[in-house]
Amino acid sequence: MSAQAQVTFPPGFVWGAATAAFQIEGATHSDGRTDSIWDTFCRVPGAVVGGDTGDTACDHYHRWPADVALMADLGLGAYRFSTAWPRVFPEAGRLNQAGLDFYSRLVDGLLDAGIAPWLTLYHWDLPQYLEDRGGWADRDVVGHFTDYALTMHAALGDRVRSWTTLNEPWCAAFLGYAGGQHPPGRQEPQAAVSAAHHLLLAHGQAGRALRSVDPTATIGITFNTTVADPVDPADPADVAAADLMDALINRVFLEPVLLGSYPQVAVDAFASAGATLPIRDGDMEVIKAPVDFIGLNYYQGNAVTAHAPAPTDVLPSGAAVVRPTSSPFVGGQGVHAVSRGLPRTAMDWEVQPDGLRRLLERVHRDYTGQAGVALYVTENGAAYDDEVAEDGSIPDVERAEYIEDHLRAVHAALESGVDVRGYFAWSLLDNFEWAYGYQKRFGIVRVDFDTLERTPKLSACRYAEIARTGRVLAGPIMVCEGVRERQAVNDTVSA
Ligand code: FCB
């Protein structure tokens, strides 16, 4: 794969962009919505950089018509968004029609604009009332999630054909309940391992329920992934460390869903930390319910060693928050990810596009290919410290390059026979980047958080051309023929 090669994607390849409810909607207490665990967490001193909250975010709750118009203008074929559970069920068992109506209007708006809605049911905003009852560490959450999934489907299933149960259960379980970088901020290995199992069970049970009411729906789940390479492939300790990281991030979710069992190396790691998966009879069958697609979110690979690294080799990890956190790797404390000296994004994530090709090839070969399960890249993108030029444009060359290099990697995987059917840029908009607050900008569209004005960046223009032509061009990134002024999008604000 040459970094400069021109590549052409097959017709029908899905070109989309992704967001998540809590990161963009704002209006956290409008029309009956109650707190999610993220609302609560934002109020914990020192938990989120700058004390930022999701209260306003991108105000997408009110500005969604403009955002849909923006996507239509960019020529996107699909929009991956999530629905906020506490907007729809503000209390256990009490449906909030106003919350449901918001998503119904959004779906209609997307369809009118020719954009396929890709709905994710859970992108981390658990209702606080469920956390108060034990959250994902408590098995009862599974039934609540299934009810929520069926309710969303009853309201939107006639128009939404692509359903994702969960986004990145690793983060929900291990950042939320072991590391404490995310809410509920617990740092209890057993709770994290229980949460992982219950998330998978919720995926399986809800997925089955959706399929039984709608056999032709497209149903899947999205995982965060890494490509773990031993620093020294000749050192058995480094090889084992890389294998453990792979097990604790990738296989612990891929294998239950696609093979119906947990990887033994992860089970052993959990046991070494005194934690066990709370598996009951029949659970693994439920978790292995057939899926139509697996979504892979890929941002970076990891060089992994078992040996304590020199401080200069350590990659900063996590947001610079005041509140103390722990390692999210239950039973993986001896595993270190170190720098390979590759270029880094503003997150300090190393840029390694070829990792995406290897990831797709490996998942297709080991898990999804034979099962006839399709792959989608459901998130990929980069945070950079964008600068606004004097003429108001945002020449985010690095982000455009990041996206195009990763698309070349996707194309290389396609060429080698991987069944990958689409790509969703993370993210449509600059937004609330979790514990990093508003400091990290991932959008292909800039959001001015004072005025909430949206301005497509150079990367949006380039991506729009790719979506329009199916082609990633060789040659200079600065060129973007399709640059158009689009002030109008900022004027359309929903009533
Ligand atoms: C992923 C999340 C997404 C966003 C990106 C940068 O882990 O799914 O919400 O924060 O990272």
Coordinates of C-alpha atoms and ligand atoms in Angstrom, one line a residue:
M1 CA 0.0 0.0 0.0
S2 CA 1.5 3.3 -1.0
A3 CA 0.5 6.3 1.1
Q4 CA 0.1 8.2 -2.1
A5 CA -1.8 5.8 -4.2
Q6 CA -5.2 6.7 -5.7
V7 CA -7.8 4.1 -4.7
T8 CA -11.4 3.6 -5.8
F9 CA -14.0 2.0 -3.6
P10 CA -16.7 -0.3 -4.9
P11 CA -20.2 1.1 -5.6
G12 CA -22.5 0.7 -2.6
F13 CA -19.7 1.3 -0.1
V14 CA -21.3 3.2 2.8
W15 CA -19.8 6.7 3.5
G16 CA -20.9 8.1 6.8
A17 CA -20.1 10.1 9.8
A18 CA -20.7 9.3 13.5
T19 CA -21.6 11.1 16.7
A20 CA -23.0 10.1 20.1
A21 CA -26.0 11.6 22.0
F22 CA -24.2 12.9 25.1
Q23 CA -21.4 14.4 23.1
I24 CA -23.6 16.6 20.9
E25 CA -27.2 16.9 22.0
G26 CA -27.0 19.3 25.0
A27 CA -30.6 20.0 26.3
T28 CA -29.8 17.6 29.1
H29 CA -32.8 18.6 31.1
S30 CA -35.2 19.6 28.4
D31 CA -38.5 17.9 27.6
G32 CA -38.4 15.5 30.5
R33 CA -34.8 14.0 30.1
T34 CA -33.3 13.0 33.4
D35 CA -29.6 12.5 34.4
S36 CA -27.4 9.9 32.8
I37 CA -24.3 8.7 34.5
W38 CA -22.4 11.2 32.4
D39 CA -24.4 14.1 33.8
T40 CA -23.6 13.0 37.3
F41 CA -20.0 12.4 36.5
C42 CA -19.5 15.9 35.0
R43 CA -20.5 17.3 38.4
V44 CA -17.8 15.4 40.2
P45 CA -15.0 17.8 40.9
G46 CA -11.9 17.0 38.9
A47 CA -13.5 14.2 36.8
V48 CA -13.7 16.1 33.5
V49 CA -11.0 18.5 32.2
G50 CA -12.1 22.1 32.8
G51 CA -15.2 21.0 34.6
D52 CA -16.9 20.8 31.2
T53 CA -20.4 19.3 31.0
G54 CA -22.8 18.1 28.3
D55 CA -25.4 20.7 29.2
T56 CA -25.1 22.6 25.9
A57 CA -22.6 20.5 23.9
C58 CA -23.3 21.3 20.2
D59 CA -27.0 22.0 21.0
H60 CA -27.8 19.4 18.4
Y61 CA -31.1 18.8 20.2
H62 CA -32.3 22.1 18.7
R63 CA -30.0 22.5 15.7
W64 CA -30.5 19.0 14.2
P65 CA -32.1 20.3 11.0
A66 CA -29.0 22.3 10.3
D67 CA -26.8 19.3 11.1
V68 CA -28.8 17.1 8.8
A69 CA -28.6 19.8 6.1
L70 CA -24.9 19.9 6.6
M71 CA -24.6 16.1 6.1
A72 CA -26.7 16.3 3.0
D73 CA -24.5 19.0 1.7
L74 CA -21.4 16.8 2.3
G75 CA -23.2 14.0 0.4
L76 CA -23.0 11.5 3.2
G77 CA -25.0 8.3 2.7
A78 CA -25.3 7.3 6.4
Y79 CA -25.3 8.9 9.8
R80 CA -24.4 6.9 12.9
F81 CA -25.9 8.5 16.0
S82 CA -27.0 7.2 19.4
T83 CA -30.1 7.7 21.4
A84 CA -30.1 8.9 25.0
W85 CA -31.8 6.2 27.1
P86 CA -32.8 8.7 29.9
R87 CA -34.4 10.9 27.3
V88 CA -36.7 8.1 26.4
F89 CA -37.1 6.4 29.8
P90 CA -36.5 9.2 32.4
E91 CA -37.6 6.8 35.2
A92 CA -37.6 3.0 35.2
G93 CA -40.5 1.9 33.1
R94 CA -41.9 5.4 32.3
L95 CA -41.8 6.2 28.7
N96 CA -41.3 9.9 27.7
Q97 CA -43.0 10.5 24.4
A98 CA -41.3 13.9 23.9
G99 CA -37.9 12.1 24.0
L100 CA -39.0 9.5 21.5
D101 CA -40.5 12.2 19.3
F102 CA -37.1 14.0 19.0
Y103 CA -35.5 10.9 17.5
S104 CA -38.5 10.3 15.3
R105 CA -38.2 13.8 13.8
L106 CA -34.4 13.3 13.4
V107 CA -34.9 10.0 11.6
D108 CA -37.5 11.6 9.3
G109 CA -35.2 14.5 8.6
L110 CA -32.4 12.1 7.7
L111 CA -34.6 10.0 5.4
D112 CA -35.9 13.2 3.7
A113 CA -32.3 14.1 3.0
G114 CA -31.5 10.7 1.6
I115 CA -29.2 9.7 4.6
A116 CA -29.6 6.3 6.1
P117 CA -30.0 6.4 9.9
W118 CA -27.6 4.1 11.8
L119 CA -28.9 4.0 15.3
T120 CA -26.8 3.0 18.3
L121 CA -28.8 2.2 21.4
Y122 CA -26.1 2.6 23.9
H123 CA -23.2 5.0 23.7
W124 CA -22.4 5.2 27.4
D125 CA -25.3 7.3 28.8
L126 CA -26.8 4.9 31.3
P127 CA -29.8 6.4 33.2
Q128 CA -28.5 7.4 36.6
Y129 CA -31.5 5.6 38.3
L130 CA -30.1 2.4 36.9
E131 CA -26.6 3.0 38.2
D132 CA -28.2 3.7 41.6
R133 CA -29.5 0.1 41.4
G134 CA -26.0 -1.3 40.6
G135 CA -25.6 -0.2 37.0
W136 CA -24.0 -2.6 34.5
A137 CA -22.5 -4.6 37.4
D138 CA -26.1 -5.7 38.3
R139 CA -27.8 -8.3 36.0
D140 CA -31.2 -6.6 36.2
V141 CA -29.9 -4.0 33.8
V142 CA -30.2 -6.5 31.0
G143 CA -34.0 -6.6 31.1
H144 CA -34.2 -2.8 31.2
F145 CA -32.0 -2.6 28.2
T146 CA -34.0 -5.0 26.2
D147 CA -37.2 -3.1 27.0
Y148 CA -35.6 0.1 25.9
A149 CA -34.4 -1.5 22.7
L150 CA -37.8 -2.8 21.9
T151 CA -39.4 0.5 22.6
M152 CA -37.0 2.3 20.3
H153 CA -37.7 -0.3 17.6
A154 CA -41.5 0.0 18.0
A155 CA -41.2 3.7 17.4
L156 CA -38.5 3.8 14.7
G157 CA -38.2 0.4 13.3
D158 CA -40.4 1.1 10.3
R159 CA -37.7 3.7 9.2
V160 CA -34.4 2.7 10.9
R161 CA -32.9 -0.5 9.3
S162 CA -29.5 -0.5 10.9
W163 CA -29.4 -1.1 14.7
T164 CA -26.3 -1.2 16.8
T165 CA -26.8 -2.5 20.3
L166 CA -23.7 -1.1 22.1
N167 CA -20.8 1.2 21.3
E168 CA -17.5 0.0 22.8
P169 CA -18.5 -2.1 25.8
W170 CA -14.9 -2.2 26.8
C171 CA -15.0 1.5 27.7
A172 CA -18.4 1.2 29.4
A173 CA -17.1 -1.7 31.6
F174 CA -13.5 -1.1 32.1
L175 CA -13.1 2.7 32.0
G176 CA -16.4 2.9 33.9
Y177 CA -16.0 0.3 36.7
A178 CA -12.2 -0.6 36.9
G179 CA -10.3 2.5 35.8
G180 CA -12.8 5.1 36.8
Q181 CA -11.9 7.4 33.9
H182 CA -15.5 7.3 32.9
P183 CA -18.7 7.1 34.9
P184 CA -19.8 5.7 37.2
G185 CA -16.1 6.2 38.2
R186 CA -16.0 3.0 40.2
Q187 CA -12.6 1.3 40.6
E188 CA -13.6 -2.2 41.4
P189 CA -12.2 -5.1 39.3
Q190 CA -15.1 -7.4 40.0
A191 CA -17.7 -4.8 39.1
A192 CA -15.9 -4.2 35.8
V193 CA -15.8 -7.9 34.9
S194 CA -19.5 -8.3 35.8
A195 CA -20.3 -5.2 33.8
A196 CA -18.5 -6.6 30.7
H197 CA -20.6 -9.8 30.9
H198 CA -23.9 -8.0 31.5
L199 CA -23.2 -5.6 28.6
L200 CA -22.6 -8.6 26.3
L201 CA -25.7 -10.3 27.7
A202 CA -27.7 -7.1 27.1
H203 CA -26.4 -7.1 23.5
G204 CA -27.4 -10.7 22.9
Q205 CA -30.8 -10.5 24.5
A206 CA -31.8 -7.2 22.9
G207 CA -30.3 -8.3 19.6
R208 CA -32.4 -11.5 19.7
A209 CA -35.5 -9.5 20.7
L210 CA -35.1 -7.1 17.8
R211 CA -34.6 -9.9 15.4
S212 CA -37.7 -11.6 16.5
V213 CA -39.9 -8.6 15.9
D214 CA -38.0 -7.5 12.7
P215 CA -36.3 -10.4 10.9
T216 CA -35.0 -8.1 8.1
A217 CA -33.3 -5.5 10.3
T218 CA -29.5 -5.2 10.2
I219 CA -28.2 -5.8 13.7
G220 CA -24.7 -5.5 15.1
I221 CA -22.4 -4.2 17.8
T222 CA -19.4 -1.9 17.8
F223 CA -16.1 -2.6 19.5
N224 CA -13.1 -0.4 20.2
T225 CA -10.1 -2.2 19.0
T226 CA -6.3 -2.1 19.0
V227 CA -3.6 -3.9 17.1
A228 CA -1.1 -5.0 19.8
D229 CA 2.4 -5.7 18.6
P230 CA 5.2 -6.9 20.9
V231 CA 8.0 -4.4 21.2
D232 CA 10.5 -7.2 20.7
P233 CA 8.9 -10.1 18.8
A234 CA 11.8 -12.4 19.8
D235 CA 11.1 -11.8 23.5
P236 CA 8.5 -14.3 24.8
A237 CA 7.5 -11.9 27.7
D238 CA 6.7 -9.1 25.2
V239 CA 4.8 -11.5 23.0
A240 CA 2.7 -12.6 26.0
A241 CA 2.1 -9.0 27.0
A242 CA 0.9 -8.1 23.5
D243 CA -1.3 -11.2 23.5
L244 CA -2.8 -10.3 26.9
M245 CA -3.6 -6.8 25.7
D246 CA -5.2 -8.2 22.6
A247 CA -7.3 -10.5 24.8
L248 CA -8.3 -7.8 27.3
I249 CA -9.4 -5.3 24.6
N250 CA -10.3 -7.3 21.4
R251 CA -10.9 -10.9 22.1
V252 CA -12.8 -10.5 25.4
F253 CA -15.7 -9.1 23.3
L254 CA -15.2 -10.5 19.8
E255 CA -15.0 -14.1 21.0
P256 CA -18.2 -14.3 23.1
V257 CA -20.2 -12.6 20.4
L258 CA -18.8 -14.6 17.5
L259 CA -17.6 -17.9 19.0
G260 CA -19.7 -18.1 22.2
S261 CA -16.8 -18.3 24.7
Y262 CA -14.4 -16.0 26.5
P263 CA -10.7 -16.3 25.8
Q264 CA -9.0 -18.2 28.5
V265 CA -6.1 -15.8 28.8
A266 CA -8.6 -13.0 29.8
V267 CA -10.5 -15.3 32.2
D268 CA -7.1 -16.1 33.9
A269 CA -6.1 -12.4 34.0
F270 CA -9.4 -11.6 35.7
A271 CA -8.9 -14.4 38.2
S272 CA -5.4 -13.1 39.0
A273 CA -7.2 -9.9 40.1
G274 CA -9.8 -11.9 42.1
A275 CA -12.6 -11.3 39.6
T276 CA -14.8 -13.8 37.8
L277 CA -17.3 -13.6 35.0
P278 CA -20.8 -14.1 36.4
I279 CA -21.8 -16.6 33.7
R280 CA -25.1 -18.5 34.2
D281 CA -26.4 -21.4 32.2
G282 CA -27.5 -20.4 28.8
D283 CA -25.8 -16.9 28.8
M284 CA -23.2 -17.8 26.2
E285 CA -25.9 -18.9 23.8
V286 CA -27.7 -15.6 24.3
I287 CA -24.5 -13.6 23.7
K288 CA -23.7 -15.6 20.6
A289 CA -27.0 -14.5 19.0
P290 CA -26.4 -14.1 15.3
V291 CA -25.3 -10.6 14.2
D292 CA -25.3 -9.1 10.7
F293 CA -22.3 -6.9 11.2
I294 CA -19.5 -6.0 13.5
G295 CA -18.5 -2.4 13.8
L296 CA -14.8 -1.7 14.5
N297 CA -13.6 1.6 15.9
Y298 CA -10.0 2.0 15.3
Y299 CA -7.8 5.0 16.2
Q300 CA -4.3 3.5 17.0
G301 CA -2.3 0.4 17.5
N302 CA -0.1 -0.4 20.5
A303 CA 3.5 -1.4 20.9
V304 CA 3.4 -3.6 24.0
T305 CA 6.1 -4.7 26.4
A306 CA 6.3 -6.6 29.6
H307 CA 9.2 -4.6 30.8
A308 CA 8.9 -1.4 32.8
P309 CA 9.5 1.2 30.2
A310 CA 11.8 4.3 30.5
P311 CA 9.7 7.3 31.3
T312 CA 10.5 8.8 27.9
D313 CA 8.9 5.8 26.2
V314 CA 5.6 6.0 28.0
L315 CA 2.7 7.3 26.0
P316 CA 0.5 9.6 28.1
S317 CA -2.8 7.9 28.6
G318 CA -6.2 9.3 29.6
A319 CA -7.2 12.9 30.2
A320 CA -5.3 15.1 32.6
V321 CA -7.9 15.0 35.3
V322 CA -7.5 15.7 39.0
R323 CA -9.6 12.9 40.3
P324 CA -7.5 9.7 40.9
T325 CA -8.0 6.8 38.5
S326 CA -6.7 3.2 38.2
S327 CA -5.7 0.9 35.4
P328 CA -8.6 -0.3 33.3
F329 CA -6.8 -3.5 32.6
V330 CA -8.1 -6.0 35.1
G331 CA -5.3 -8.5 35.6
G332 CA -3.1 -6.7 33.0
Q333 CA -1.1 -4.4 35.2
G334 CA 2.2 -5.7 34.0
V335 CA 1.5 -4.8 30.4
H336 CA 2.9 -1.5 29.1
A337 CA 2.1 0.4 25.9
V338 CA 5.1 2.4 24.7
S339 CA 5.9 4.9 22.0
R340 CA 7.2 3.7 18.7
G341 CA 8.1 7.3 17.8
L342 CA 5.3 7.6 15.3
P343 CA 3.5 10.9 14.7
R344 CA 0.9 11.5 17.4
T345 CA -2.5 13.2 17.4
A346 CA -3.5 15.7 20.0
M347 CA -4.7 12.8 22.1
D348 CA -1.1 11.4 22.1
W349 CA -2.4 8.5 20.0
E350 CA 0.1 7.2 17.6
V351 CA -0.9 7.3 13.9
Q352 CA -0.6 3.9 12.4
P353 CA -2.9 3.4 9.4
D354 CA -1.6 0.0 8.4
G355 CA -2.9 -1.3 11.8
L356 CA -6.4 -0.8 10.4
R357 CA -5.7 -3.0 7.4
R358 CA -4.2 -5.7 9.7
L359 CA -7.1 -5.4 12.1
L360 CA -9.7 -5.8 9.3
E361 CA -7.9 -8.8 7.8
R362 CA -7.5 -10.5 11.1
V363 CA -11.1 -10.0 12.3
H364 CA -12.4 -11.2 8.9
R365 CA -10.0 -14.2 8.9
D366 CA -10.5 -15.3 12.5
Y367 CA -14.1 -14.3 13.3
T368 CA -16.5 -12.8 10.8
G369 CA -15.5 -14.0 7.3
Q370 CA -16.7 -17.6 7.6
A371 CA -19.8 -16.6 9.5
G372 CA -20.8 -14.3 6.7
V373 CA -20.8 -11.3 9.1
A374 CA -20.0 -7.9 7.5
L375 CA -17.5 -5.4 8.9
Y376 CA -17.9 -1.7 9.1
V377 CA -15.4 0.9 10.3
T378 CA -17.9 2.6 12.6
E379 CA -15.3 5.2 13.9
N380 CA -12.0 6.4 12.8
G381 CA -10.6 9.9 13.0
A382 CA -8.3 12.2 14.8
A383 CA -8.1 15.1 17.2
Y384 CA -5.8 17.9 16.3
D385 CA -5.4 21.5 17.6
D386 CA -7.1 23.2 14.6
E387 CA -6.3 26.7 13.7
V388 CA -8.8 29.0 12.1
A389 CA -7.2 30.9 9.2
E390 CA -7.8 34.6 8.7
D391 CA -10.4 33.9 6.0
G392 CA -12.3 31.7 8.5
S393 CA -11.3 28.4 6.8
I394 CA -9.9 25.6 8.8
P395 CA -7.0 23.9 6.9
D396 CA -6.8 20.7 9.0
V397 CA -4.4 19.0 6.7
E398 CA -3.3 16.5 9.3
R399 CA -6.9 15.3 9.9
A400 CA -7.6 15.0 6.2
E401 CA -4.4 13.1 5.7
Y402 CA -5.2 10.8 8.7
I403 CA -8.6 10.0 7.2
E404 CA -7.3 9.4 3.7
D405 CA -4.4 7.2 4.9
H406 CA -6.8 5.1 6.9
L407 CA -9.1 4.8 3.9
R408 CA -6.2 3.5 1.8
A409 CA -5.7 0.9 4.6
V410 CA -9.4 0.0 4.4
H411 CA -9.1 -0.3 0.6
A412 CA -6.1 -2.6 1.0
A413 CA -8.1 -4.8 3.2
L414 CA -10.9 -4.9 0.6
E415 CA -8.4 -5.9 -2.0
S416 CA -7.3 -8.8 0.1
G417 CA -10.9 -10.0 0.3
V418 CA -12.2 -8.6 3.6
D419 CA -15.9 -8.0 3.6
V420 CA -15.8 -4.4 4.8
R421 CA -18.8 -2.4 3.6
G422 CA -18.5 1.1 5.0
Y423 CA -16.6 3.8 6.9
F424 CA -17.9 6.4 9.4
A425 CA -15.7 9.3 10.1
W426 CA -15.4 10.2 13.8
S427 CA -16.7 12.8 14.1
L428 CA -19.2 14.9 12.2
L429 CA -18.8 17.7 14.7
D430 CA -16.3 18.9 17.3
N431 CA -18.0 17.8 20.5
F432 CA -17.8 16.8 24.2
E433 CA -14.8 14.4 24.2
W434 CA -15.7 12.7 27.5
A435 CA -13.2 13.2 30.3
Y436 CA -11.2 15.5 27.9
G437 CA -14.1 17.9 27.7
Y438 CA -14.2 20.3 24.8
Q439 CA -10.4 20.5 24.5
K440 CA -10.0 17.8 21.9
R441 CA -11.5 18.4 18.5
F442 CA -12.3 15.4 16.4
G443 CA -14.9 17.0 14.0
I444 CA -14.6 17.3 10.3
V445 CA -16.9 20.3 11.0
R446 CA -15.7 22.9 13.5
V447 CA -18.0 24.0 16.2
D448 CA -17.4 27.3 17.8
F449 CA -18.5 26.6 21.4
D450 CA -19.3 30.2 22.1
T451 CA -21.6 30.8 19.1
L452 CA -22.3 27.1 18.2
E453 CA -21.6 28.0 14.6
R454 CA -20.6 25.1 12.4
T455 CA -17.9 25.5 9.8
P456 CA -16.8 22.5 7.6
K457 CA -13.1 22.1 7.7
L458 CA -10.8 21.1 4.8
S459 CA -11.2 17.5 5.9
A460 CA -15.0 17.7 5.5
C461 CA -14.5 19.0 2.0
R462 CA -12.1 16.2 1.1
Y463 CA -14.3 13.6 2.7
A464 CA -17.3 14.9 0.8
E465 CA -15.4 14.5 -2.4
I466 CA -14.5 10.9 -1.4
A467 CA -18.1 10.2 -0.6
R468 CA -19.2 11.7 -3.9
T469 CA -16.7 9.9 -6.1
G470 CA -15.8 6.8 -4.1
R471 CA -12.2 7.8 -4.8
V472 CA -9.3 8.8 -2.5
L473 CA -7.0 10.8 -4.7
A474 CA -3.2 10.9 -4.7
G475 CA -1.6 14.3 -4.5
P476 CA -1.7 17.3 -2.3
I477 CA -4.3 17.4 0.5
M478 CA -4.7 21.2 0.4
V479 CA -6.6 21.0 -2.8
C480 CA -10.3 20.6 -2.4
E481 CA -12.3 21.6 -5.4
G482 CA -15.7 21.4 -3.7
V483 CA -15.1 24.1 -1.1
R484 CA -18.3 26.0 -0.7
E485 CA -19.6 28.6 1.6
R486 CA -22.4 27.3 3.6
Q487 CA -23.6 29.9 6.0
A488 CA -27.2 28.8 5.6
V489 CA -26.7 25.8 7.8
N490 CA -26.1 28.0 10.8
D491 CA -29.4 29.9 10.2
T492 CA -31.6 26.9 10.3
V493 CA -32.4 26.2 14.0
S494 CA -35.2 24.0 14.9
A495 CA -38.1 25.6 16.7
Ligands
FCB1 C1 -14.4 6.4 21.0 C2 -15.8 6.8 21.3 C3 -16.2 8.1 20.8 C4 -15.1 9.1 20.8 C5 -13.9 8.6 20.1 C6 -12.8 9.6 20.0 O1 -13.8 5.6 21.9 O2 -16.7 5.8 20.9 O3 -17.4 8.5 21.5 O4 -14.9 9.6 22.0 O5 -13.5 7.5 20.8

